[in-house]
């Protein structure tokens, strides 16, 4: 089986002087390799093709056969890198918390340990029987969530 670390080193070498980041690598037990890259300005198909060729030049098919797919991160896929959070500042996102709650709101800040979302939440208001919606800034540590993803609306 081809090592994920070997593929990562090859991809990192290719991307070192480019405005792209590695978002994810998956290597299955039958050597199906999926490489996903991203950038602040979108992913050019020519860069994907060049990366595909670069990886093929550095892996020996005679030694181990494999299937290779290189592409960009899906718009609706969960964020895998901090850059994806930064890229989506000001956009509506969905946050799935480890406690089972899902929050939808606008991503307003990102740092190395956490991110914040402006979301409408129901809160108890003194003198009112029913909870009222209020806009609040909620901060999440990356370790407190299952995923965050762009909230695509039609």
PDB file of C-alpha atoms in Angstrom:
ATOM      1  CA  UNK A   1       0.000   0.000   0.000  1.00  0.00           C
ATOM      2  CA  UNK A   2       1.231   3.487  -0.840  1.00  0.00           C
ATOM      3  CA  UNK A   3       1.880   5.609   2.226  1.00  0.00           C
ATOM      4  CA  UNK A   4      -0.221   8.722   2.763  1.00  0.00           C
ATOM      5  CA  UNK A   5       2.914  10.426   4.106  1.00  0.00           C
ATOM      6  CA  UNK A   6       4.807   9.730   0.872  1.00  0.00           C
ATOM      7  CA  UNK A   7       1.992  11.293  -1.184  1.00  0.00           C
ATOM      8  CA  UNK A   8       1.843  14.259   1.221  1.00  0.00           C
ATOM      9  CA  UNK A   9       5.574  14.920   0.827  1.00  0.00           C
ATOM     10  CA  UNK A  10       5.239  14.860  -2.977  1.00  0.00           C
ATOM     11  CA  UNK A  11       2.243  17.231  -2.909  1.00  0.00           C
ATOM     12  CA  UNK A  12       3.922  19.588  -0.411  1.00  0.00           C
ATOM     13  CA  UNK A  13       7.002  19.734  -2.643  1.00  0.00           C
ATOM     14  CA  UNK A  14       4.855  20.648  -5.661  1.00  0.00           C
ATOM     15  CA  UNK A  15       2.810  23.281  -3.786  1.00  0.00           C
ATOM     16  CA  UNK A  16       5.711  24.900  -1.876  1.00  0.00           C
ATOM     17  CA  UNK A  17       5.985  27.965  -4.167  1.00  0.00           C
ATOM     18  CA  UNK A  18       2.329  28.204  -5.171  1.00  0.00           C
ATOM     19  CA  UNK A  19      -0.726  29.921  -3.663  1.00  0.00           C
ATOM     20  CA  UNK A  20      -2.431  26.579  -3.050  1.00  0.00           C
ATOM     21  CA  UNK A  21      -2.787  24.482   0.084  1.00  0.00           C
ATOM     22  CA  UNK A  22      -3.290  20.795   0.579  1.00  0.00           C
ATOM     23  CA  UNK A  23      -6.780  20.254   2.009  1.00  0.00           C
ATOM     24  CA  UNK A  24      -6.906  16.466   2.197  1.00  0.00           C
ATOM     25  CA  UNK A  25      -5.274  13.229   1.087  1.00  0.00           C
ATOM     26  CA  UNK A  26      -6.975   9.868   1.204  1.00  0.00           C
ATOM     27  CA  UNK A  27      -5.277   6.591   0.345  1.00  0.00           C
ATOM     28  CA  UNK A  28      -7.438   3.463   0.401  1.00  0.00           C
ATOM     29  CA  UNK A  29      -6.193  -0.049   1.049  1.00  0.00           C
ATOM     30  CA  UNK A  30      -6.382  -0.772  -2.699  1.00  0.00           C
ATOM     31  CA  UNK A  31      -4.236   2.310  -3.533  1.00  0.00           C
ATOM     32  CA  UNK A  32      -6.945   4.697  -4.633  1.00  0.00           C
ATOM     33  CA  UNK A  33      -5.418   8.096  -3.984  1.00  0.00           C
ATOM     34  CA  UNK A  34      -7.537  11.249  -3.676  1.00  0.00           C
ATOM     35  CA  UNK A  35      -5.772  14.605  -3.323  1.00  0.00           C
ATOM     36  CA  UNK A  36      -7.780  17.778  -2.685  1.00  0.00           C
ATOM     37  CA  UNK A  37      -6.250  21.248  -2.913  1.00  0.00           C
ATOM     38  CA  UNK A  38      -7.652  24.725  -2.351  1.00  0.00           C
ATOM     39  CA  UNK A  39      -6.701  28.406  -2.634  1.00  0.00           C
ATOM     40  CA  UNK A  40      -8.197  31.792  -1.786  1.00  0.00           C
ATOM     41  CA  UNK A  41      -8.911  32.445  -5.471  1.00  0.00           C
ATOM     42  CA  UNK A  42     -10.229  29.037  -6.536  1.00  0.00           C
ATOM     43  CA  UNK A  43      -8.485  26.072  -8.089  1.00  0.00           C
ATOM     44  CA  UNK A  44      -7.369  26.100 -11.708  1.00  0.00           C
ATOM     45  CA  UNK A  45      -7.849  22.801 -13.550  1.00  0.00           C
ATOM     46  CA  UNK A  46      -4.386  23.183 -15.106  1.00  0.00           C
ATOM     47  CA  UNK A  47      -2.832  23.180 -11.626  1.00  0.00           C
ATOM     48  CA  UNK A  48      -4.739  19.965 -10.821  1.00  0.00           C
ATOM     49  CA  UNK A  49      -3.458  18.386 -14.037  1.00  0.00           C
ATOM     50  CA  UNK A  50       0.119  19.530 -13.333  1.00  0.00           C
ATOM     51  CA  UNK A  51      -0.058  18.159  -9.776  1.00  0.00           C
ATOM     52  CA  UNK A  52      -1.465  14.876 -11.094  1.00  0.00           C
ATOM     53  CA  UNK A  53       1.483  14.539 -13.512  1.00  0.00           C
ATOM     54  CA  UNK A  54       3.951  15.513 -10.792  1.00  0.00           C
ATOM     55  CA  UNK A  55       2.659  12.822  -8.450  1.00  0.00           C
ATOM     56  CA  UNK A  56       2.748  10.237 -11.244  1.00  0.00           C
ATOM     57  CA  UNK A  57       6.381  11.169 -11.992  1.00  0.00           C
ATOM     58  CA  UNK A  58       7.302  10.514  -8.348  1.00  0.00           C
ATOM     59  CA  UNK A  59       5.408   7.257  -7.767  1.00  0.00           C
ATOM     60  CA  UNK A  60       6.539   4.025  -9.426  1.00  0.00           C
ATOM     61  CA  UNK A  61       3.601   2.168 -11.023  1.00  0.00           C
ATOM     62  CA  UNK A  62       5.837  -0.841 -11.635  1.00  0.00           C
ATOM     63  CA  UNK A  63       6.440  -1.115  -7.911  1.00  0.00           C
ATOM     64  CA  UNK A  64       2.820  -0.496  -6.857  1.00  0.00           C
ATOM     65  CA  UNK A  65      -0.206   0.148  -9.066  1.00  0.00           C
ATOM     66  CA  UNK A  66      -2.583   2.921  -8.009  1.00  0.00           C
ATOM     67  CA  UNK A  67      -5.543   5.032  -9.089  1.00  0.00           C
ATOM     68  CA  UNK A  68      -5.035   8.803  -8.734  1.00  0.00           C
ATOM     69  CA  UNK A  69      -7.554  11.649  -8.570  1.00  0.00           C
ATOM     70  CA  UNK A  70      -6.532  15.267  -7.999  1.00  0.00           C
ATOM     71  CA  UNK A  71      -9.123  18.001  -7.610  1.00  0.00           C
ATOM     72  CA  UNK A  72     -10.431  20.944  -5.668  1.00  0.00           C
ATOM     73  CA  UNK A  73     -12.382  20.800  -2.454  1.00  0.00           C
ATOM     74  CA  UNK A  74     -16.134  20.612  -2.969  1.00  0.00           C
ATOM     75  CA  UNK A  75     -18.066  23.777  -2.165  1.00  0.00           C
ATOM     76  CA  UNK A  76     -20.329  21.885   0.235  1.00  0.00           C
ATOM     77  CA  UNK A  77     -17.654  19.690   1.832  1.00  0.00           C
ATOM     78  CA  UNK A  78     -16.760  20.287   5.483  1.00  0.00           C
ATOM     79  CA  UNK A  79     -13.818  22.640   6.033  1.00  0.00           C
ATOM     80  CA  UNK A  80     -10.524  20.832   6.543  1.00  0.00           C
ATOM     81  CA  UNK A  81      -8.055  23.711   6.801  1.00  0.00           C
ATOM     82  CA  UNK A  82      -7.911  27.074   8.518  1.00  0.00           C
ATOM     83  CA  UNK A  83      -7.559  28.674   5.092  1.00  0.00           C
ATOM     84  CA  UNK A  84     -11.044  27.410   4.206  1.00  0.00           C
ATOM     85  CA  UNK A  85     -12.415  29.185   7.279  1.00  0.00           C
ATOM     86  CA  UNK A  86     -10.574  32.382   6.328  1.00  0.00           C
ATOM     87  CA  UNK A  87     -11.753  32.103   2.727  1.00  0.00           C
ATOM     88  CA  UNK A  88     -15.378  31.934   3.926  1.00  0.00           C
ATOM     89  CA  UNK A  89     -15.306  34.927   6.282  1.00  0.00           C
ATOM     90  CA  UNK A  90     -18.522  36.883   5.778  1.00  0.00           C
ATOM     91  CA  UNK A  91     -20.386  33.885   4.358  1.00  0.00           C
ATOM     92  CA  UNK A  92     -23.120  31.836   5.964  1.00  0.00           C
ATOM     93  CA  UNK A  93     -21.928  28.526   7.374  1.00  0.00           C
ATOM     94  CA  UNK A  94     -23.388  25.559   9.202  1.00  0.00           C
ATOM     95  CA  UNK A  95     -21.622  24.376  12.349  1.00  0.00           C
ATOM     96  CA  UNK A  96     -22.350  20.883  13.681  1.00  0.00           C
ATOM     97  CA  UNK A  97     -21.411  20.772  17.357  1.00  0.00           C
ATOM     98  CA  UNK A  98     -20.307  17.613  19.130  1.00  0.00           C
ATOM     99  CA  UNK A  99     -23.340  17.955  21.434  1.00  0.00           C
ATOM    100  CA  UNK A 100     -25.640  17.453  18.418  1.00  0.00           C
ATOM    101  CA  UNK A 101     -26.683  21.086  17.869  1.00  0.00           C
ATOM    102  CA  UNK A 102     -26.461  22.650  14.423  1.00  0.00           C
ATOM    103  CA  UNK A 103     -25.943  26.390  14.174  1.00  0.00           C
ATOM    104  CA  UNK A 104     -26.302  28.477  11.026  1.00  0.00           C
ATOM    105  CA  UNK A 105     -24.823  31.928  10.892  1.00  0.00           C
ATOM    106  CA  UNK A 106     -22.275  34.232   9.319  1.00  0.00           C
ATOM    107  CA  UNK A 107     -18.615  33.415   9.886  1.00  0.00           C
ATOM    108  CA  UNK A 108     -17.150  36.599  11.414  1.00  0.00           C
ATOM    109  CA  UNK A 109     -13.699  35.700  12.749  1.00  0.00           C
ATOM    110  CA  UNK A 110     -11.050  32.990  12.603  1.00  0.00           C
ATOM    111  CA  UNK A 111      -7.891  32.424  14.607  1.00  0.00           C
ATOM    112  CA  UNK A 112      -5.566  29.519  15.314  1.00  0.00           C
ATOM    113  CA  UNK A 113      -7.689  28.046  18.140  1.00  0.00           C
ATOM    114  CA  UNK A 114     -11.273  29.065  17.362  1.00  0.00           C
ATOM    115  CA  UNK A 115     -13.731  30.792  15.072  1.00  0.00           C
ATOM    116  CA  UNK A 116     -16.859  32.902  15.619  1.00  0.00           C
ATOM    117  CA  UNK A 117     -20.258  32.937  13.974  1.00  0.00           C
ATOM    118  CA  UNK A 118     -23.012  35.559  14.228  1.00  0.00           C
ATOM    119  CA  UNK A 119     -26.208  33.528  14.634  1.00  0.00           C
ATOM    120  CA  UNK A 120     -29.781  34.053  15.753  1.00  0.00           C
ATOM    121  CA  UNK A 121     -30.436  32.130  18.951  1.00  0.00           C
ATOM    122  CA  UNK A 122     -33.483  31.805  21.185  1.00  0.00           C
ATOM    123  CA  UNK A 123     -32.932  33.407  24.587  1.00  0.00           C
ATOM    124  CA  UNK A 124     -35.147  33.930  27.619  1.00  0.00           C
ATOM    125  CA  UNK A 125     -36.080  37.598  27.999  1.00  0.00           C
ATOM    126  CA  UNK A 126     -37.236  38.902  31.351  1.00  0.00           C
ATOM    127  CA  UNK A 127     -40.954  39.675  31.316  1.00  0.00           C
ATOM    128  CA  UNK A 128     -41.650  37.518  28.239  1.00  0.00           C
ATOM    129  CA  UNK A 129     -43.179  34.056  28.330  1.00  0.00           C
ATOM    130  CA  UNK A 130     -41.648  32.913  25.076  1.00  0.00           C
ATOM    131  CA  UNK A 131     -38.001  32.926  24.160  1.00  0.00           C
ATOM    132  CA  UNK A 132     -36.998  35.616  21.686  1.00  0.00           C
ATOM    133  CA  UNK A 133     -34.541  35.458  18.787  1.00  0.00           C
ATOM    134  CA  UNK A 134     -31.415  37.511  19.293  1.00  0.00           C
ATOM    135  CA  UNK A 135     -28.295  37.869  17.184  1.00  0.00           C
ATOM    136  CA  UNK A 136     -25.272  36.677  19.155  1.00  0.00           C
ATOM    137  CA  UNK A 137     -21.658  36.017  18.344  1.00  0.00           C
ATOM    138  CA  UNK A 138     -20.883  32.383  19.193  1.00  0.00           C
ATOM    139  CA  UNK A 139     -17.278  31.217  19.451  1.00  0.00           C
ATOM    140  CA  UNK A 140     -16.268  27.606  18.864  1.00  0.00           C
ATOM    141  CA  UNK A 141     -12.992  25.802  19.428  1.00  0.00           C
ATOM    142  CA  UNK A 142     -12.096  23.533  16.524  1.00  0.00           C
ATOM    143  CA  UNK A 143     -12.119  20.592  18.950  1.00  0.00           C
ATOM    144  CA  UNK A 144     -15.742  21.356  20.001  1.00  0.00           C
ATOM    145  CA  UNK A 145     -17.283  20.682  16.600  1.00  0.00           C
ATOM    146  CA  UNK A 146     -17.848  17.796  14.224  1.00  0.00           C
ATOM    147  CA  UNK A 147     -17.672  19.998  11.137  1.00  0.00           C
ATOM    148  CA  UNK A 148     -18.228  23.416   9.616  1.00  0.00           C
ATOM    149  CA  UNK A 149     -19.327  23.860   6.031  1.00  0.00           C
ATOM    150  CA  UNK A 150     -20.465  26.569   3.649  1.00  0.00           C
ATOM    151  CA  UNK A 151     -24.262  26.899   3.786  1.00  0.00           C
ATOM    152  CA  UNK A 152     -25.276  26.777   0.144  1.00  0.00           C
ATOM    153  CA  UNK A 153     -28.644  28.451  -0.508  1.00  0.00           C
ATOM    154  CA  UNK A 154     -30.790  28.284  -3.616  1.00  0.00           C
TER     155      UNK A 154
END
